[in-house]
XYZ file of C-alpha atoms in Angstrom:
364
model
C 4.393 0.472 -6.703
C 2.662 -0.684 -3.912
C -0.564 -1.622 -6.082
C -0.496 -3.053 -9.175
C -2.544 -2.634 -11.951
C -2.087 -4.221 -15.335
C -4.979 -2.936 -17.306
C -4.268 0.895 -17.016
C -0.265 1.387 -17.028
C -1.112 5.206 -17.973
C -1.668 5.389 -14.573
C 0.965 3.370 -13.078
C 3.257 5.478 -15.204
C 1.432 8.793 -13.930
C 0.974 7.959 -10.009
C 5.188 7.488 -10.281
C 5.547 10.535 -11.825
C 3.782 12.652 -9.555
C 5.076 10.940 -6.677
C 8.473 11.961 -8.250
C 7.918 15.809 -8.717
C 5.656 15.276 -5.441
C 9.547 14.405 -3.537
C 11.397 16.966 -5.372
C 8.639 19.360 -3.817
C 9.586 18.316 -0.438
C 13.025 18.628 -0.754
C 12.365 21.943 -1.583
C 11.095 21.939 1.678
C 13.138 25.169 3.888
C 12.081 24.658 7.376
C 9.598 25.651 8.910
C 7.336 25.148 5.934
C 5.106 23.185 5.136
C 4.674 21.637 1.375
C 2.075 22.835 -0.470
C 0.726 19.176 -1.162
C 0.850 16.341 1.864
C 0.898 13.556 -0.783
C -0.107 11.736 -3.805
C -1.492 8.334 -5.497
C -4.633 6.985 -6.094
C -8.560 6.993 -5.611
C -11.481 6.060 -7.189
C -14.511 8.176 -8.321
C -17.941 8.706 -7.171
C -19.848 7.174 -9.909
C -18.287 4.527 -12.195
C -19.596 2.727 -15.132
C -20.005 -0.933 -16.667
C -16.744 -1.846 -17.825
C -18.085 -5.046 -21.380
C -16.069 -7.729 -20.654
C -12.763 -8.062 -23.399
C -14.770 -10.216 -25.455
C -17.783 -7.834 -25.582
C -14.646 -5.040 -26.564
C -12.957 -6.473 -29.165
C -9.919 -5.138 -27.973
C -7.766 -3.797 -25.199
C -9.941 -1.488 -22.440
C -7.923 2.278 -21.826
C -8.394 4.547 -18.833
C -11.610 6.188 -19.936
C -12.520 10.507 -18.283
C -12.927 11.227 -15.140
C -16.632 10.779 -13.949
C -17.197 8.239 -17.031
C -20.457 6.622 -16.867
C -21.822 4.306 -19.321
C -25.523 5.665 -20.476
C -25.885 4.006 -23.102
C -26.014 0.351 -20.549
C -28.411 2.349 -17.960
C -30.586 3.507 -20.873
C -31.158 -0.145 -21.765
C -31.052 -1.761 -19.074
C -28.945 -4.888 -20.409
C -25.247 -4.382 -19.883
C -23.247 -6.153 -22.402
C -21.510 -8.219 -20.346
C -18.755 -7.113 -17.849
C -18.570 -5.383 -14.499
C -19.485 -2.213 -12.740
C -16.488 -0.533 -11.423
C -14.905 2.789 -10.430
C -12.989 4.845 -12.468
C -9.359 5.087 -10.773
C -7.853 8.445 -11.188
C -4.581 9.415 -10.102
C -4.985 11.545 -6.550
C -3.114 14.661 -4.696
C -3.815 15.620 -1.354
C -3.013 19.416 -0.765
C -2.579 21.967 1.990
C -5.696 22.930 2.975
C -4.538 25.892 5.074
C -1.524 27.183 1.878
C -4.668 27.267 -0.157
C -6.423 30.287 2.508
C -3.365 31.771 3.248
C -4.002 32.219 -0.985
C -7.339 34.569 -0.437
C -9.673 31.066 -0.440
C -12.108 29.615 1.955
C -12.685 26.526 0.226
C -13.937 23.170 2.573
C -12.545 20.755 3.258
C -13.185 17.662 0.838
C -12.634 15.678 -2.719
C -12.960 18.379 -5.444
C -12.216 17.408 -9.470
C -9.249 19.665 -11.298
C -11.057 21.516 -13.542
C -13.467 22.478 -11.161
C -11.192 24.197 -9.644
C -9.006 25.916 -12.118
C -11.393 28.820 -12.516
C -11.244 29.740 -8.953
C -7.565 28.680 -8.832
C -5.923 30.153 -11.299
C -3.783 32.637 -9.363
C -2.978 30.319 -6.421
C 0.834 28.412 -5.430
C -1.136 24.893 -5.614
C -2.528 25.147 -8.793
C 0.872 26.562 -10.410
C 2.732 23.671 -8.303
C 0.397 21.595 -9.889
C 0.563 22.788 -13.689
C 4.148 22.750 -13.415
C 4.154 19.018 -13.240
C 1.813 18.291 -15.550
C -1.182 16.530 -13.641
C -3.325 15.456 -15.830
C -7.192 16.976 -15.789
C -9.266 14.102 -15.229
C -6.713 14.185 -11.166
C -8.829 14.116 -8.161
C -7.407 16.729 -5.201
C -8.011 16.004 -1.402
C -7.976 19.104 0.372
C -7.046 18.154 3.678
C -5.041 19.622 7.213
C -2.205 18.964 8.334
C -1.147 14.463 8.215
C -0.427 14.126 12.411
C 0.312 11.016 13.985
C -2.596 9.481 15.635
C -0.945 9.402 19.500
C -2.322 10.913 22.368
C -0.453 12.696 24.971
C -2.922 13.256 28.100
C -2.428 16.442 30.435
C -2.126 13.952 33.433
C 0.886 12.163 32.293
C 4.433 12.145 33.263
C 7.187 12.686 31.825
C 9.795 10.926 31.568
C 13.673 11.812 30.227
C 12.582 13.680 27.140
C 9.603 11.524 25.478
C 6.338 12.367 27.136
C 3.590 9.252 27.884
C 1.860 8.889 24.979
C -1.374 6.399 23.996
C -2.093 4.200 20.853
C -3.209 0.704 20.489
C -2.832 -2.770 19.955
C -3.472 -3.834 16.777
C -2.763 -7.425 14.797
C -1.595 -9.958 17.146
C 1.307 -11.862 15.461
C 4.358 -14.136 16.440
C 7.991 -12.141 16.721
C 11.123 -14.524 16.778
C 8.842 -17.563 17.996
C 6.988 -15.343 21.103
C 3.718 -14.051 21.630
C 3.378 -9.962 20.123
C 1.650 -7.474 18.602
C 2.092 -5.192 16.336
C 1.130 -1.387 17.208
C 2.057 2.283 15.003
C 5.815 2.643 14.918
C 5.444 6.902 16.389
C 4.544 5.374 19.764
C 8.664 4.925 20.456
C 11.879 5.721 19.215
C 13.835 3.248 19.410
C 14.058 -0.860 19.498
C 14.434 -1.635 23.126
C 11.795 0.275 24.651
C 9.665 -0.845 26.838
C 5.940 0.116 26.762
C 2.681 -0.487 29.236
C -0.118 -2.232 28.309
C -3.317 -1.905 30.067
C -4.689 -5.867 30.121
C -8.407 -6.110 30.077
C -8.466 -10.066 29.076
C -8.950 -12.678 31.986
C -6.664 -11.695 35.164
C -7.490 -8.280 34.152
C -8.127 -5.363 34.120
C -4.054 -5.090 34.812
C -0.528 -3.215 32.947
C 1.233 -6.042 32.125
C 5.004 -4.238 29.857
C 6.317 -4.980 26.742
C 9.484 -4.861 24.672
C 10.104 -3.167 21.177
C 11.790 -5.318 19.783
C 11.453 -4.481 15.916
C 10.656 -0.392 14.742
C 10.248 2.305 12.557
C 9.143 5.586 12.260
C 8.949 7.540 9.210
C 9.657 10.778 11.405
C 13.002 12.122 9.549
C 12.592 9.626 6.671
C 13.116 12.879 4.418
C 11.565 13.058 0.528
C 12.039 8.546 0.459
C 9.327 8.335 3.154
C 9.252 5.495 5.914
C 6.948 3.201 7.262
C 5.591 3.350 10.949
C 5.252 0.312 12.945
C 6.022 -1.422 16.502
C 6.448 -5.076 16.743
C 5.916 -6.083 20.739
C 6.971 -8.755 22.494
C 5.201 -9.103 26.047
C 8.433 -9.420 28.876
C 6.175 -12.005 30.850
C 5.875 -15.691 29.260
C 2.984 -16.291 31.124
C 0.967 -13.445 30.171
C -0.799 -14.651 26.787
C -1.623 -12.266 23.906
C -5.934 -13.350 22.583
C -5.817 -12.893 18.792
C -8.194 -11.634 16.245
C -9.607 -14.291 13.557
C -8.676 -13.861 10.041
C -7.649 -14.452 6.997
C -4.505 -13.128 6.583
C -2.833 -10.262 4.772
C -5.298 -8.545 2.228
C -3.888 -9.550 -1.221
C -1.924 -6.560 -3.318
C -3.979 -3.474 -4.229
C -4.809 -3.909 -8.076
C -6.837 -1.215 -9.016
C -9.443 0.011 -10.492
C -11.403 -1.591 -7.550
C -14.587 -0.767 -5.820
C -14.930 0.725 -2.865
C -13.781 -1.733 0.008
C -15.794 -1.829 3.647
C -13.115 -1.386 6.291
C -13.615 -2.005 10.039
C -10.503 -0.212 12.071
C -10.963 -1.895 15.842
C -9.994 1.419 17.722
C -8.860 1.817 21.132
C -10.773 4.899 22.540
C -13.135 4.995 19.889
C -14.281 1.344 19.364
C -15.165 -0.725 15.699
C -15.765 2.315 13.376
C -16.906 1.122 9.612
C -16.092 2.607 6.615
C -15.239 2.596 4.000
C -11.400 2.698 1.919
C -11.430 5.224 -1.007
C -8.106 6.138 -1.988
C -4.001 4.392 -2.272
C -1.799 6.992 -1.289
C 1.862 5.756 -2.538
C 2.889 8.419 0.296
C 1.311 10.947 2.716
C 2.746 13.771 5.103
C 4.345 16.615 6.676
C 7.567 18.307 6.313
C 8.817 16.240 9.664
C 7.073 12.658 8.774
C 6.334 10.867 5.910
C 4.155 7.741 4.927
C 5.060 5.150 2.555
C 1.881 3.059 0.874
C -0.986 4.215 2.755
C -5.006 3.885 2.922
C -6.903 6.516 2.955
C -10.569 5.658 5.157
C -13.533 6.965 5.397
C -16.533 8.566 6.257
C -14.476 11.967 7.931
C -14.985 11.954 12.080
C -14.199 7.713 12.847
C -11.276 7.639 14.830
C -9.605 10.145 17.131
C -5.900 10.476 18.750
C -4.817 7.725 20.945
C -6.376 4.994 18.049
C -2.678 4.240 16.578
C -2.100 1.268 16.088
C -5.945 0.001 15.733
C -5.992 -3.483 13.957
C -8.257 -2.765 10.097
C -9.868 -5.419 8.729
C -11.419 -5.974 5.117
C -15.494 -6.494 6.249
C -17.156 -6.935 2.676
C -16.099 -8.702 -1.299
C -13.573 -11.370 -2.171
C -10.761 -10.890 0.271
C -13.375 -10.449 3.686
C -11.432 -11.190 6.357
C -8.364 -10.024 5.672
C -5.867 -7.307 7.361
C -5.271 -4.291 6.032
C -3.571 -3.011 7.904
C -3.298 -0.366 11.423
C -4.240 3.198 11.947
C -0.996 5.551 12.502
C -2.625 9.306 11.673
C -5.133 11.699 10.211
C -5.908 15.422 9.579
C -8.598 17.469 10.924
C -10.259 20.800 11.801
C -11.283 20.153 15.155
C -8.611 18.979 17.944
C -10.560 15.207 18.553
C -11.683 13.528 15.889
C -9.957 13.352 12.118
C -10.871 14.929 9.042
C -9.203 12.467 6.665
C -8.096 9.103 8.432
C -4.268 6.603 7.140
C -4.315 3.467 7.716
C -0.921 1.649 7.057
C -0.404 -1.096 4.208
C 0.375 -3.873 6.016
C 1.492 -6.217 3.587
C 3.940 -3.598 1.778
C 4.633 -2.599 5.347
C 5.957 -6.282 6.423
C 7.292 -7.056 2.981
C 9.305 -3.265 1.884
C 10.369 -2.433 6.750
C 13.711 -4.091 6.582
C 12.404 -5.830 10.091
C 15.193 -7.630 11.991
C 13.205 -10.508 13.294
C 10.489 -13.072 11.714
C 7.018 -11.619 12.044
C 4.350 -14.031 11.162
C 0.185 -13.115 11.804
C -1.258 -15.053 14.663
C -5.456 -15.744 14.398
C -5.739 -16.766 10.440
C -7.983 -19.026 10.250
């Protein structure tokens, strides 16, 4: 499990079980069909409540029912010692198009499972979730197909078999001792591939070249999924990579968590401030499956071409830490995404089987 929750092993075990069921579902899909479910993970609800301290509880806190709220503390105005937090639930990201094909037309968004049971009783999605034994407190996100956020422009030249696509320089680093940066892996096809970078710093704008020295793209990774990153070293030793000051990688997430404030520094979109509102163990379609991604909102903040953009925590105890880089989204409009996903960089660097030593640059 890429996140940790010592206080609620029931949630951990539930998400692990749903991940197993989800992977079985992926293995049952026959091309060109798409899955009924895009991914599974965990997410906080919109309400939450006051969690008393262990001394006040006189025992171990157990996971409350969905959408619970401490009305007694609210009424008294003086809650017992503890902390306010959002309850965290299992999360299923469902295929909006497949629900519509069953004769329903709900809006994309987040729903509680009980609120949808009556309307969805005869849908394939509900039958699938019931076969998984999804608990009642599960949250359901209705979303479009998750796609990588690279952009192919109408005027781009096509070289060989791979079209020219664009992404964004993300967090800077040193790779094997050389200045480098991390971006989205789906920008390129292999280690050793050359990329062009439009340098806008001093001496620019000008185009400089870099070489991919480490890479992974979950395209074709199958039901077990993979990571999405490319480590690029600049070819000319006279070229440099500017760094963004940060405090290092965001620590391992530990639900229950308060919704995290995050800034994504997009290429086409510029800086976009929003919140992390979900932690997905796995997400994707029949072709590409991402491991360990954050869901980022609100809707419509990012667009194609923002892939690889640095995501940084902007508030709370981990302010200034690097969360990861934007890799893709799902949406009903051609330009902006309704749902946006960030590759968790800590688990990516730890588990992505990098072949070269990578250290982040710019740590304060």
